Coordinates of C-alpha atoms in Angstrom, one line a residue:
Chain S
G679 CA 0.0 -0.1 0.0
E680 CA 1.1 3.6 0.1
N681 CA 3.0 4.4 3.0
V682 CA 5.7 6.9 4.1
E683 CA 7.9 6.1 7.1
Q684 CA 9.6 9.1 8.9
H685 CA 12.4 8.9 11.5
P686 CA 13.3 9.9 13.9
S687 CA 10.0 10.9 15.7
T688 CA 11.9 13.4 17.9
L689 CA 15.2 15.2 17.4
S690 CA 17.1 17.4 19.7
V691 CA 20.0 19.5 18.7
Q692 CA 22.0 22.5 20.1
E693 CA 21.8 25.7 18.2
G694 CA 24.3 25.9 15.4
D695 CA 24.2 22.0 14.9
S696 CA 22.7 20.3 11.7
A697 CA 19.7 18.4 11.7
V698 CA 18.6 15.5 9.3
I699 CA 15.1 13.8 9.1
K700 CA 14.8 10.9 6.7
C701 CA 11.7 9.4 5.0
T702 CA 11.0 6.2 2.9
Y703 CA 8.1 5.6 0.6
S704 CA 6.7 2.7 -0.8
D705 CA 5.5 3.5 -4.6
S706 CA 8.3 3.8 -6.9
A707 CA 6.0 5.7 -9.1
S708 CA 5.8 8.8 -6.6
N709 CA 7.6 11.8 -8.0
Y710 CA 6.8 14.7 -5.8
F711 CA 8.1 15.0 -2.4
P712 CA 7.2 18.1 -0.2
W713 CA 8.4 18.9 3.3
Y714 CA 6.1 20.8 5.9
K715 CA 6.9 22.7 9.1
Q716 CA 4.1 23.0 11.6
E717 CA 4.6 25.3 14.7
L718 CA 2.5 24.8 17.6
G719 CA -1.1 25.8 17.0
K720 CA -0.4 26.9 13.2
R721 CA -1.1 25.5 9.8
P722 CA 1.5 23.2 8.0
Q723 CA 3.7 25.4 5.9
L724 CA 5.6 24.2 2.8
I725 CA 9.3 24.6 3.3
I726 CA 10.7 23.0 0.5
D727 CA 9.7 20.2 -2.2
I728 CA 11.4 18.0 -4.7
R729 CA 10.6 16.4 -7.8
S730 CA 12.0 13.0 -9.0
N731 CA 14.0 14.5 -12.0
V732 CA 16.2 16.2 -9.5
G733 CA 18.4 14.7 -6.9
E734 CA 19.0 17.4 -4.4
K735 CA 17.5 21.0 -3.9
K736 CA 18.7 23.7 -1.6
D737 CA 17.3 26.9 -0.2
Q738 CA 19.6 28.8 2.3
R739 CA 19.9 26.6 5.3
I740 CA 17.3 23.8 4.1
A741 CA 18.3 21.2 1.5
V742 CA 16.5 18.1 0.4
T743 CA 17.9 14.9 -1.2
L744 CA 16.2 12.3 -3.0
N745 CA 17.4 8.7 -3.7
K746 CA 14.7 7.1 -6.1
T747 CA 16.6 3.9 -6.4
A748 CA 16.4 3.3 -2.6
K749 CA 12.9 5.2 -2.2
H750 CA 14.1 7.6 0.4
F751 CA 14.6 11.4 0.9
S752 CA 16.0 13.4 3.6
L753 CA 15.4 17.0 4.8
H754 CA 18.9 18.8 6.1
I755 CA 18.7 21.9 8.1
T756 CA 22.2 23.5 8.7
E757 CA 23.2 26.0 11.4
T758 CA 20.0 25.3 13.3
Q759 CA 18.2 28.3 15.2
P760 CA 15.7 28.2 18.1
E761 CA 13.0 29.3 15.6
D762 CA 13.5 26.0 13.7
S763 CA 11.9 24.1 16.5
A764 CA 8.5 22.7 15.2
V765 CA 7.1 19.5 13.8
Y766 CA 8.4 18.6 10.4
F767 CA 6.5 16.4 8.0
C768 CA 7.4 14.7 5.0
A769 CA 5.1 13.6 2.3
A770 CA 4.9 11.9 -1.1
K771 CA 2.3 12.2 -3.8
F772 CA 1.5 8.8 -5.1
G773 CA 0.4 7.8 -8.6
G774 CA -2.2 5.9 -10.2
T775 CA -5.6 6.1 -8.4
S776 CA -3.9 8.2 -5.8
Y777 CA -3.1 10.8 -8.4
G778 CA -3.9 13.9 -6.3
K779 CA -3.4 12.5 -2.7
L780 CA -0.4 13.5 -0.3
T781 CA 0.4 10.7 2.1
F782 CA 2.3 11.9 5.1
G783 CA 4.9 10.6 7.4
Q784 CA 4.0 10.7 11.2
G785 CA 6.2 13.7 11.9
T786 CA 9.5 14.6 13.7
I787 CA 9.4 16.9 16.7
L788 CA 12.6 19.1 16.3
T789 CA 13.7 21.0 19.3
V790 CA 16.8 23.4 18.9
H791 CA 18.3 24.4 22.3
P792 CA 19.6 27.8 22.7
Chain K
K857 CA -2.9 36.9 -2.8
A858 CA -5.1 35.7 0.0
G859 CA -4.4 32.3 1.3
V860 CA -6.6 29.2 2.0
T861 CA -9.5 30.4 4.2
Q862 CA -11.2 27.9 6.4
T863 CA -14.4 28.6 8.5
P864 CA -15.0 28.5 11.4
R865 CA -11.7 28.3 13.2
Y866 CA -13.4 26.5 16.3
L867 CA -16.4 24.4 16.8
I868 CA -17.8 22.4 19.9
K869 CA -20.5 20.0 18.9
T870 CA -22.5 17.3 20.7
R871 CA -22.0 13.5 20.0
G872 CA -24.8 12.5 17.3
Q873 CA -24.8 15.8 15.7
Q874 CA -23.6 16.9 12.3
V875 CA -21.1 19.5 11.3
T876 CA -20.3 21.3 8.1
L877 CA -16.8 23.1 7.4
S878 CA -16.0 25.5 4.6
C879 CA -12.7 26.1 2.7
S880 CA -12.1 28.7 0.4
P881 CA -9.1 27.9 -1.7
I882 CA -6.5 30.3 -3.0
S883 CA -7.9 32.3 -6.2
G884 CA -7.1 30.1 -9.2
H885 CA -6.6 26.7 -7.5
R886 CA -8.8 24.3 -8.7
S887 CA -8.0 21.3 -6.4
V888 CA -9.1 21.2 -2.8
S889 CA -8.0 18.3 -0.3
W890 CA -9.1 17.7 3.2
Y891 CA -7.1 16.0 5.9
Q892 CA -7.8 15.2 9.5
Q893 CA -5.0 15.6 12.2
T894 CA -5.0 14.2 15.4
P895 CA -1.9 13.5 17.8
G896 CA -2.3 9.9 17.6
Q897 CA -2.8 9.4 13.7
G898 CA -1.0 12.2 12.4
L899 CA -2.2 13.8 9.1
Q900 CA -4.8 11.4 7.4
F901 CA -6.1 12.0 4.0
L902 CA -9.9 12.4 3.8
F903 CA -10.8 13.3 0.2
E904 CA -9.9 15.4 -2.9
Y905 CA -12.1 17.5 -5.2
F906 CA -11.3 18.8 -8.6
S907 CA -13.7 20.5 -10.8
E908 CA -16.3 19.8 -8.4
T909 CA -15.8 16.0 -8.6
Q910 CA -14.4 13.9 -5.9
R911 CA -11.3 12.4 -7.3
N912 CA -9.7 10.4 -4.3
K913 CA -11.1 9.3 -0.9
G914 CA -9.3 8.1 2.1
N915 CA -10.3 5.2 4.4
F916 CA -13.0 7.1 6.5
P917 CA -16.5 6.0 7.1
G918 CA -19.4 7.2 5.0
R919 CA -20.4 9.8 7.8
F920 CA -17.7 11.8 6.3
S921 CA -18.5 13.4 3.0
G922 CA -17.7 16.5 1.0
R923 CA -18.5 18.7 -2.2
Q924 CA -17.0 21.3 -4.2
F925 CA -18.7 24.3 -5.9
S926 CA -18.2 25.7 -9.5
N927 CA -16.1 28.4 -7.6
S928 CA -14.0 26.0 -6.2
R929 CA -14.8 26.4 -2.8
S930 CA -15.4 23.2 -0.8
E931 CA -17.4 21.9 2.2
M932 CA -17.0 18.9 4.3
N933 CA -19.8 17.3 6.4
V934 CA -19.6 14.8 9.3
S935 CA -22.8 13.4 10.2
T936 CA -23.6 11.5 13.7
L937 CA -20.6 12.9 15.3
E938 CA -18.6 10.6 17.6
L939 CA -16.0 11.7 20.2
G940 CA -13.3 10.1 18.2
D941 CA -14.0 12.7 15.6
S942 CA -12.5 15.6 17.6
A943 CA -9.5 16.8 15.6
L944 CA -8.0 19.5 13.5
Y945 CA -9.4 19.5 10.0
L946 CA -7.3 21.1 7.4
C947 CA -8.0 22.0 4.0
A948 CA -5.4 22.3 1.3
S949 CA -5.6 23.9 -2.2
S950 CA -3.6 23.4 -5.3
Q951 CA -3.5 24.6 -8.9
G952 CA -4.3 21.4 -10.3
Q953 CA -4.2 17.6 -9.9
G954 CA -1.0 15.6 -10.8
Q955 CA 2.3 15.0 -9.3
G956 CA 3.8 18.4 -10.1
Y957 CA 1.5 20.5 -8.0
G958 CA 2.1 21.2 -4.3
Y959 CA -0.4 22.1 -1.9
T960 CA -1.0 25.0 0.3
F961 CA -2.8 24.5 3.6
G962 CA -5.3 26.6 5.5
S963 CA -5.2 27.3 9.3
G964 CA -7.8 24.6 9.9
T965 CA -11.0 24.1 11.9
R966 CA -10.5 22.6 15.5
L967 CA -13.6 20.4 16.0
T968 CA -14.3 19.2 19.7
V969 CA -17.1 16.5 20.1
V970 CA -18.2 16.5 23.6

């Protein structure tokens, strides 16, 4: 079935360190992989996304890498800041009858300590 | 450009009642999806509408239904409310279906069933 596994479920880092969150997906036909950040009491916000014709995408301190052969993708945050503390969700858009559907990972609670 | 607007923001209902939630997508966005977010289950896909037609449906009972109007606005309805329906209901809009389009979320409707 359509499944997205996300690890770790919680991640604690010191300010300035890097943080890495990994996701694996089940459907090799997927070719769109967004990452969302959700602060407490707020809506999920798209922070970066990648399509399967690209192996890596970077936006300032945030980067996403995609390995289609292994069916996994990762979020990398460098030089973390306390305002990066939030829940991060990965997602994959599956093909076939699930053409417009995003399937989400279970989320990672990132805490950045000053 | 206005974002995705969901109304109401908060609702308290009694078991057995029904509820209707509303979502106005970003202007020009024709696809609207609904998700249920709970602490235990994360973000679960409910359904997606495109051009007034339901294109995808998640694994929820028939008590959950929705529709989309010609102006792309969408409503979802939950009948015979149960305590377990308490959740944040998020609406997301996209320019179109297909794997290349990202979703923008609204701030959600927090439903509490007592």
